[in-house]
JSON list of C-alpha atoms in Angstrom, two decimals:
[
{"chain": "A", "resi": 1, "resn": "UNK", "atom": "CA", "xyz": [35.68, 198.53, 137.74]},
{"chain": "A", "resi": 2, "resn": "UNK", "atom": "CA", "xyz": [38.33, 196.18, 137.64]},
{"chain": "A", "resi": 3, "resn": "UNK", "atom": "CA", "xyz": [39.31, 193.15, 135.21]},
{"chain": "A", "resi": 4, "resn": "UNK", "atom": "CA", "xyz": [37.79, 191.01, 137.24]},
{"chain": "A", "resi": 5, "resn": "UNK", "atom": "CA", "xyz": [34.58, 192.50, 137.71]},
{"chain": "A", "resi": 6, "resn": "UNK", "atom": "CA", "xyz": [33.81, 193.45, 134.28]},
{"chain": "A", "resi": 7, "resn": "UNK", "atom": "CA", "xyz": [34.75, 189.49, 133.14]},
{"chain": "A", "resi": 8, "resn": "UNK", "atom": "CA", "xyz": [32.53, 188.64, 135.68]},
{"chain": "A", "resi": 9, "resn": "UNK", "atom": "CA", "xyz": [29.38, 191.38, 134.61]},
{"chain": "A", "resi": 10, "resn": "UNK", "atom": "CA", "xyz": [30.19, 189.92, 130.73]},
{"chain": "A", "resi": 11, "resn": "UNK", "atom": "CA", "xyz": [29.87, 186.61, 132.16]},
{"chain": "A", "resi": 12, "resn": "UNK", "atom": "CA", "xyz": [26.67, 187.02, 133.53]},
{"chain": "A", "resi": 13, "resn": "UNK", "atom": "CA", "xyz": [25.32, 189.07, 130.70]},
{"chain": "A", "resi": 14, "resn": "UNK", "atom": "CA", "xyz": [26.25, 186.01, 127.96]},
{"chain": "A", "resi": 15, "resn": "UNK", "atom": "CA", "xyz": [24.79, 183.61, 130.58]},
{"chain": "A", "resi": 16, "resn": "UNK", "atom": "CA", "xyz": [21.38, 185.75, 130.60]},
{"chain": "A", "resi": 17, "resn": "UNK", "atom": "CA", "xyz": [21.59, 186.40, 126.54]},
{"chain": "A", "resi": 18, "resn": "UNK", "atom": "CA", "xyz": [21.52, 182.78, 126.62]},
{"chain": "A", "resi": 19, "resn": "UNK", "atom": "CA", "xyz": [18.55, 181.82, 128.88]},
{"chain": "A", "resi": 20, "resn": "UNK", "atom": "CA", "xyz": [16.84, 184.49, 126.38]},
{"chain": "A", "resi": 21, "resn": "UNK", "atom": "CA", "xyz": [17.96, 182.06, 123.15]},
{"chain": "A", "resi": 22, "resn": "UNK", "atom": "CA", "xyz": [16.19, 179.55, 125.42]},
{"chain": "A", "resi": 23, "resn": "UNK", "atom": "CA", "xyz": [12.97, 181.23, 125.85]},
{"chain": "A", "resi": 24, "resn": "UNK", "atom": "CA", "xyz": [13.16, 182.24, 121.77]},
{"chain": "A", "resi": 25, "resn": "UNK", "atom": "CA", "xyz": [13.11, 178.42, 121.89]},
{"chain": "A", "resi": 26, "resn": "UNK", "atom": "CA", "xyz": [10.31, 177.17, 123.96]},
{"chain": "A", "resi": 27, "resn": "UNK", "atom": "CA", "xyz": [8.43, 180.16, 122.63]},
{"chain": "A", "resi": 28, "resn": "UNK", "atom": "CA", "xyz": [8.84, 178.34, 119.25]},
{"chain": "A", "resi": 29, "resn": "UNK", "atom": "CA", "xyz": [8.21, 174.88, 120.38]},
{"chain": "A", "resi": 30, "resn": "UNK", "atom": "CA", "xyz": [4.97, 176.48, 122.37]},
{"chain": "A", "resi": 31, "resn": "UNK", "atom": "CA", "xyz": [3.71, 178.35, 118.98]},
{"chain": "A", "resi": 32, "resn": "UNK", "atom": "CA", "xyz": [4.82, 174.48, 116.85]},
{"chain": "A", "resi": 33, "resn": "UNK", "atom": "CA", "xyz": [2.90, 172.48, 119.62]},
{"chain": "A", "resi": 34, "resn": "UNK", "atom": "CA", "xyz": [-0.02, 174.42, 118.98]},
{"chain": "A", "resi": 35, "resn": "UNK", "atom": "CA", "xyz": [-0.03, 174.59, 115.10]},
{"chain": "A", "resi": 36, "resn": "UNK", "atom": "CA", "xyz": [0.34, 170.95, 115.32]},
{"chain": "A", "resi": 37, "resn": "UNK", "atom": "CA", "xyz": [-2.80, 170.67, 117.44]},
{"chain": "A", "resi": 38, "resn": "UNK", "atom": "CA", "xyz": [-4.86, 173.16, 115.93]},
{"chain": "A", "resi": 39, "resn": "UNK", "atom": "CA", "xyz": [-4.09, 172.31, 112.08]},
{"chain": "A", "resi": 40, "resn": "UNK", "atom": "CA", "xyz": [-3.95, 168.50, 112.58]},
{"chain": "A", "resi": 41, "resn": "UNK", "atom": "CA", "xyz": [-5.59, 167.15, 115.69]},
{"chain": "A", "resi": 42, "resn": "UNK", "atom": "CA", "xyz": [-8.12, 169.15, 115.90]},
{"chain": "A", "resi": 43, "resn": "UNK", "atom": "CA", "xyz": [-9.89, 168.90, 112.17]},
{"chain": "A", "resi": 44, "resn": "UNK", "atom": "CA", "xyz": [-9.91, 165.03, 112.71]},
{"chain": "A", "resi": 45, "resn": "UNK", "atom": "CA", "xyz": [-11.60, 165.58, 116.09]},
{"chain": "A", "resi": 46, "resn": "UNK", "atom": "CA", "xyz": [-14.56, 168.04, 114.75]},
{"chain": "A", "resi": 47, "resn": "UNK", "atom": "CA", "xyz": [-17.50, 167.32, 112.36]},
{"chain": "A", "resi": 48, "resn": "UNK", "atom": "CA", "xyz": [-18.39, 170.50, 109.86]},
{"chain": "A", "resi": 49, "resn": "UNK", "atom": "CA", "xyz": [-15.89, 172.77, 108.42]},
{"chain": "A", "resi": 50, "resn": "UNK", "atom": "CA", "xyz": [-12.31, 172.09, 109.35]},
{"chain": "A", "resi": 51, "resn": "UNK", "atom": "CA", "xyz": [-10.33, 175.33, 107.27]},
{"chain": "A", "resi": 52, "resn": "UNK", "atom": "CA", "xyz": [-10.74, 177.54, 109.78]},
{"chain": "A", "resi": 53, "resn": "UNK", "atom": "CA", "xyz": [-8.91, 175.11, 112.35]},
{"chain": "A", "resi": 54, "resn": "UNK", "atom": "CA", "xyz": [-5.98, 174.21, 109.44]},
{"chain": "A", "resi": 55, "resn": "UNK", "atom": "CA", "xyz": [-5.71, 177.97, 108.37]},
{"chain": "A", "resi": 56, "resn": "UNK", "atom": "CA", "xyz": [-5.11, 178.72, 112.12]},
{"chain": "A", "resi": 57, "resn": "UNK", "atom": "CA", "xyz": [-2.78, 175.87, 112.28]},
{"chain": "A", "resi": 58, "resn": "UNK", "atom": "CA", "xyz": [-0.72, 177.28, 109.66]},
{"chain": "A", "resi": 59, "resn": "UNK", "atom": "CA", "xyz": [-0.28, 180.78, 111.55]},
{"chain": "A", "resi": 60, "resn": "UNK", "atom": "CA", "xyz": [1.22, 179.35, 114.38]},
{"chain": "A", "resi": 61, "resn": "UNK", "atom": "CA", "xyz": [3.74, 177.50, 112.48]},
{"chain": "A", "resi": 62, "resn": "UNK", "atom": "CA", "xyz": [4.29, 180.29, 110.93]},
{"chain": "A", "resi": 63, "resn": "UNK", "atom": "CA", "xyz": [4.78, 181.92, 113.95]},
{"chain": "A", "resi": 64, "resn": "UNK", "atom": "CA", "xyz": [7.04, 179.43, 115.03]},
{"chain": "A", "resi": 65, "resn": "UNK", "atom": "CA", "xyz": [9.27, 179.98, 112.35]},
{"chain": "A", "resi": 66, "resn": "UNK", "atom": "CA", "xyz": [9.63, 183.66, 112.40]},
{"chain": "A", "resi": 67, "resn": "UNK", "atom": "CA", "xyz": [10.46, 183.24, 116.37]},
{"chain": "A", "resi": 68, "resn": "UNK", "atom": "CA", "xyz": [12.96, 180.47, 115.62]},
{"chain": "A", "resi": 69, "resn": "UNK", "atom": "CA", "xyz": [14.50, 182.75, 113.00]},
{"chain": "A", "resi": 70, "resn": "UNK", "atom": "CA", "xyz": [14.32, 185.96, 115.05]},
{"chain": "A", "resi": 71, "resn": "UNK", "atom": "CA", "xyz": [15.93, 184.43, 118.10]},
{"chain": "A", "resi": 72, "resn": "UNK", "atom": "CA", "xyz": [19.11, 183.17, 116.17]},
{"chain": "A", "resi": 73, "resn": "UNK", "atom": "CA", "xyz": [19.32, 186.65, 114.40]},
{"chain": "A", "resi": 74, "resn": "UNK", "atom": "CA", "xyz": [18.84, 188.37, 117.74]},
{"chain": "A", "resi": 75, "resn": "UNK", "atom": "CA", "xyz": [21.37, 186.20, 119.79]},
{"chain": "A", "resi": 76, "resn": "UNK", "atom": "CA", "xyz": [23.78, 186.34, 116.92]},
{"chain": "A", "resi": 77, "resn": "UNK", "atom": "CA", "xyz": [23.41, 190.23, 117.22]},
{"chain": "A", "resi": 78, "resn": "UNK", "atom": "CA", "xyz": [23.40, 190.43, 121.56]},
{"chain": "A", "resi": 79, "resn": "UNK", "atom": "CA", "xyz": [26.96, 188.39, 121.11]},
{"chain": "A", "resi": 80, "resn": "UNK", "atom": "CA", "xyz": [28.27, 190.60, 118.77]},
{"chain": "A", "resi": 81, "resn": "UNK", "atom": "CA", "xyz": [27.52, 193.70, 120.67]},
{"chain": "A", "resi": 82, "resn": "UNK", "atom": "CA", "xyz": [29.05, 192.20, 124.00]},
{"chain": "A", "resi": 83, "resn": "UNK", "atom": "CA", "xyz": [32.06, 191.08, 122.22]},
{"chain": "A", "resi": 84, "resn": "UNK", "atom": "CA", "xyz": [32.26, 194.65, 120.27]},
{"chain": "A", "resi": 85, "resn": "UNK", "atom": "CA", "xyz": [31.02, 196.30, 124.34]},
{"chain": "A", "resi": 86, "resn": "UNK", "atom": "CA", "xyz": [28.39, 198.02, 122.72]},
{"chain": "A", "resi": 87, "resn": "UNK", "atom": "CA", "xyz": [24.42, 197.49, 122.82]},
{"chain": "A", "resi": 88, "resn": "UNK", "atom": "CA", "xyz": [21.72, 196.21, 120.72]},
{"chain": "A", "resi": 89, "resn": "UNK", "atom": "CA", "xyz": [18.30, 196.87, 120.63]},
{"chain": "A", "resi": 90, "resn": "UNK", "atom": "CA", "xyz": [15.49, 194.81, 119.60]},
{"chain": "A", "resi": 91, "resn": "UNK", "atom": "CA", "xyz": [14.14, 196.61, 116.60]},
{"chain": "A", "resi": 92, "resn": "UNK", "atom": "CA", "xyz": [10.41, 197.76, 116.94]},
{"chain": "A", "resi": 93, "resn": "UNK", "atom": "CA", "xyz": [9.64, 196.63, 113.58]},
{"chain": "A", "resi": 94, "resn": "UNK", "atom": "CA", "xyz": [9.59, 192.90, 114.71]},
{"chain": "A", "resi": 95, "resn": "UNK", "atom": "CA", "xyz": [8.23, 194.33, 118.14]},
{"chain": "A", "resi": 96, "resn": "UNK", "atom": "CA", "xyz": [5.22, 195.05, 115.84]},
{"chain": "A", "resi": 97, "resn": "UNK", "atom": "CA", "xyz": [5.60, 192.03, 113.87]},
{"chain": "A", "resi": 98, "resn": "UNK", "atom": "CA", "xyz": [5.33, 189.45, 116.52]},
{"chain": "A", "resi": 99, "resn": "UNK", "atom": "CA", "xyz": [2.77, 191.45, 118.52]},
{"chain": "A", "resi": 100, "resn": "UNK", "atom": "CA", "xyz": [0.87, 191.98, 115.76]},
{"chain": "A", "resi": 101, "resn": "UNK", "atom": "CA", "xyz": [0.61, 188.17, 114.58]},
{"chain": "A", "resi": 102, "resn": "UNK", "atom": "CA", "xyz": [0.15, 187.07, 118.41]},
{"chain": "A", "resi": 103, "resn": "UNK", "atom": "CA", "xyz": [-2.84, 189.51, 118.17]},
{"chain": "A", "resi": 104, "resn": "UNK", "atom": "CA", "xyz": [-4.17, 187.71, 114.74]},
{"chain": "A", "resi": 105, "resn": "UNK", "atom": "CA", "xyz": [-3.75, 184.67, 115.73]},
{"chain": "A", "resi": 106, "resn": "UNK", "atom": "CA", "xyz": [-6.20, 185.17, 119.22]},
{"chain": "A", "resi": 107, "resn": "UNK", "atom": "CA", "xyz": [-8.58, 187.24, 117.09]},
{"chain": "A", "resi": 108, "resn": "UNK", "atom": "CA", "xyz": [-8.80, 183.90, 115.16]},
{"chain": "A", "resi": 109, "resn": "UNK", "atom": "CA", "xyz": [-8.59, 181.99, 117.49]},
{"chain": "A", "resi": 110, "resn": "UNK", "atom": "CA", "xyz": [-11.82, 183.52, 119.42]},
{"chain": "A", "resi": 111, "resn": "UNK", "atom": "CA", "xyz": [-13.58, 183.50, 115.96]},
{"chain": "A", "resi": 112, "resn": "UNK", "atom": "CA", "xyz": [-13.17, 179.98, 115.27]},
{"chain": "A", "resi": 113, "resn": "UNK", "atom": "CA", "xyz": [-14.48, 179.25, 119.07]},
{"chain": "A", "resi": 114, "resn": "UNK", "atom": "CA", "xyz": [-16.76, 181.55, 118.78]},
{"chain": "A", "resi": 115, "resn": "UNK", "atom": "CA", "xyz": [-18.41, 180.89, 115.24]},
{"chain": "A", "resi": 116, "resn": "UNK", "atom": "CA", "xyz": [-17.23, 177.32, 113.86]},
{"chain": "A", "resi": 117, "resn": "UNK", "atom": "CA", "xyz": [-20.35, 174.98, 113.09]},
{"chain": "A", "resi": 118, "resn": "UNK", "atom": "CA", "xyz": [-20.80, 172.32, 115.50]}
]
């Protein structure tokens, strides 16, 4: 592979690490949106017990948060891997993590659907 070539594949891969960092981010703003909806708009909007609907609320922005966080930590770690020509992995811990509250947060969700007094 030539000079030119492999500027142009690291090109590329930077340009692709960073359409990633963007999806981190509308991920976040998606997860925010809907915390915002579901712990404050919502409870004004129903009669009977409103917890459920601000507990929920609180998850997503939680959620938020840990995506906003991951995605700096794992575009700070993609750069330095293509400026050091090696490879980073994702680690399967926060695989779990964020699968695992995406999970909670539907079960919830479904629940509170399902089960909140009208």
């Amino acid at each position: 592979m030539s000079d030119g070539e492999m500027v142009d594949v690291t090109r590329r891969t930077r340009l692709a690490a960073e359409r990633t960092w963007l999806a981190w981010w509308r991920t976040g703003i998606a997860a925010s949106a809907a915390a915002l909806a579901v712990g404050a708009l919502v409870p004004q909007l129903v009669e009977g017990t409103q917890w459920p609907y601000v507990a929920l609320g609180v998850g997503y922005a939680l959620a938020a948060l840990a995506i906003f966080a991951l995605g700096a930590a794992r575009t700070r770690a993609v750069e330095q891997a293509l400026s050091e020509g090696t490879y980073v992995s994702l680690a399967p811990t926060w695989i779990f993590v964020l699968s695992a509250a995406g999970i909670l947060l539907s079960v919830g969700t479904i629940a509170v659907v399902l089960f909140a007094e009208r």
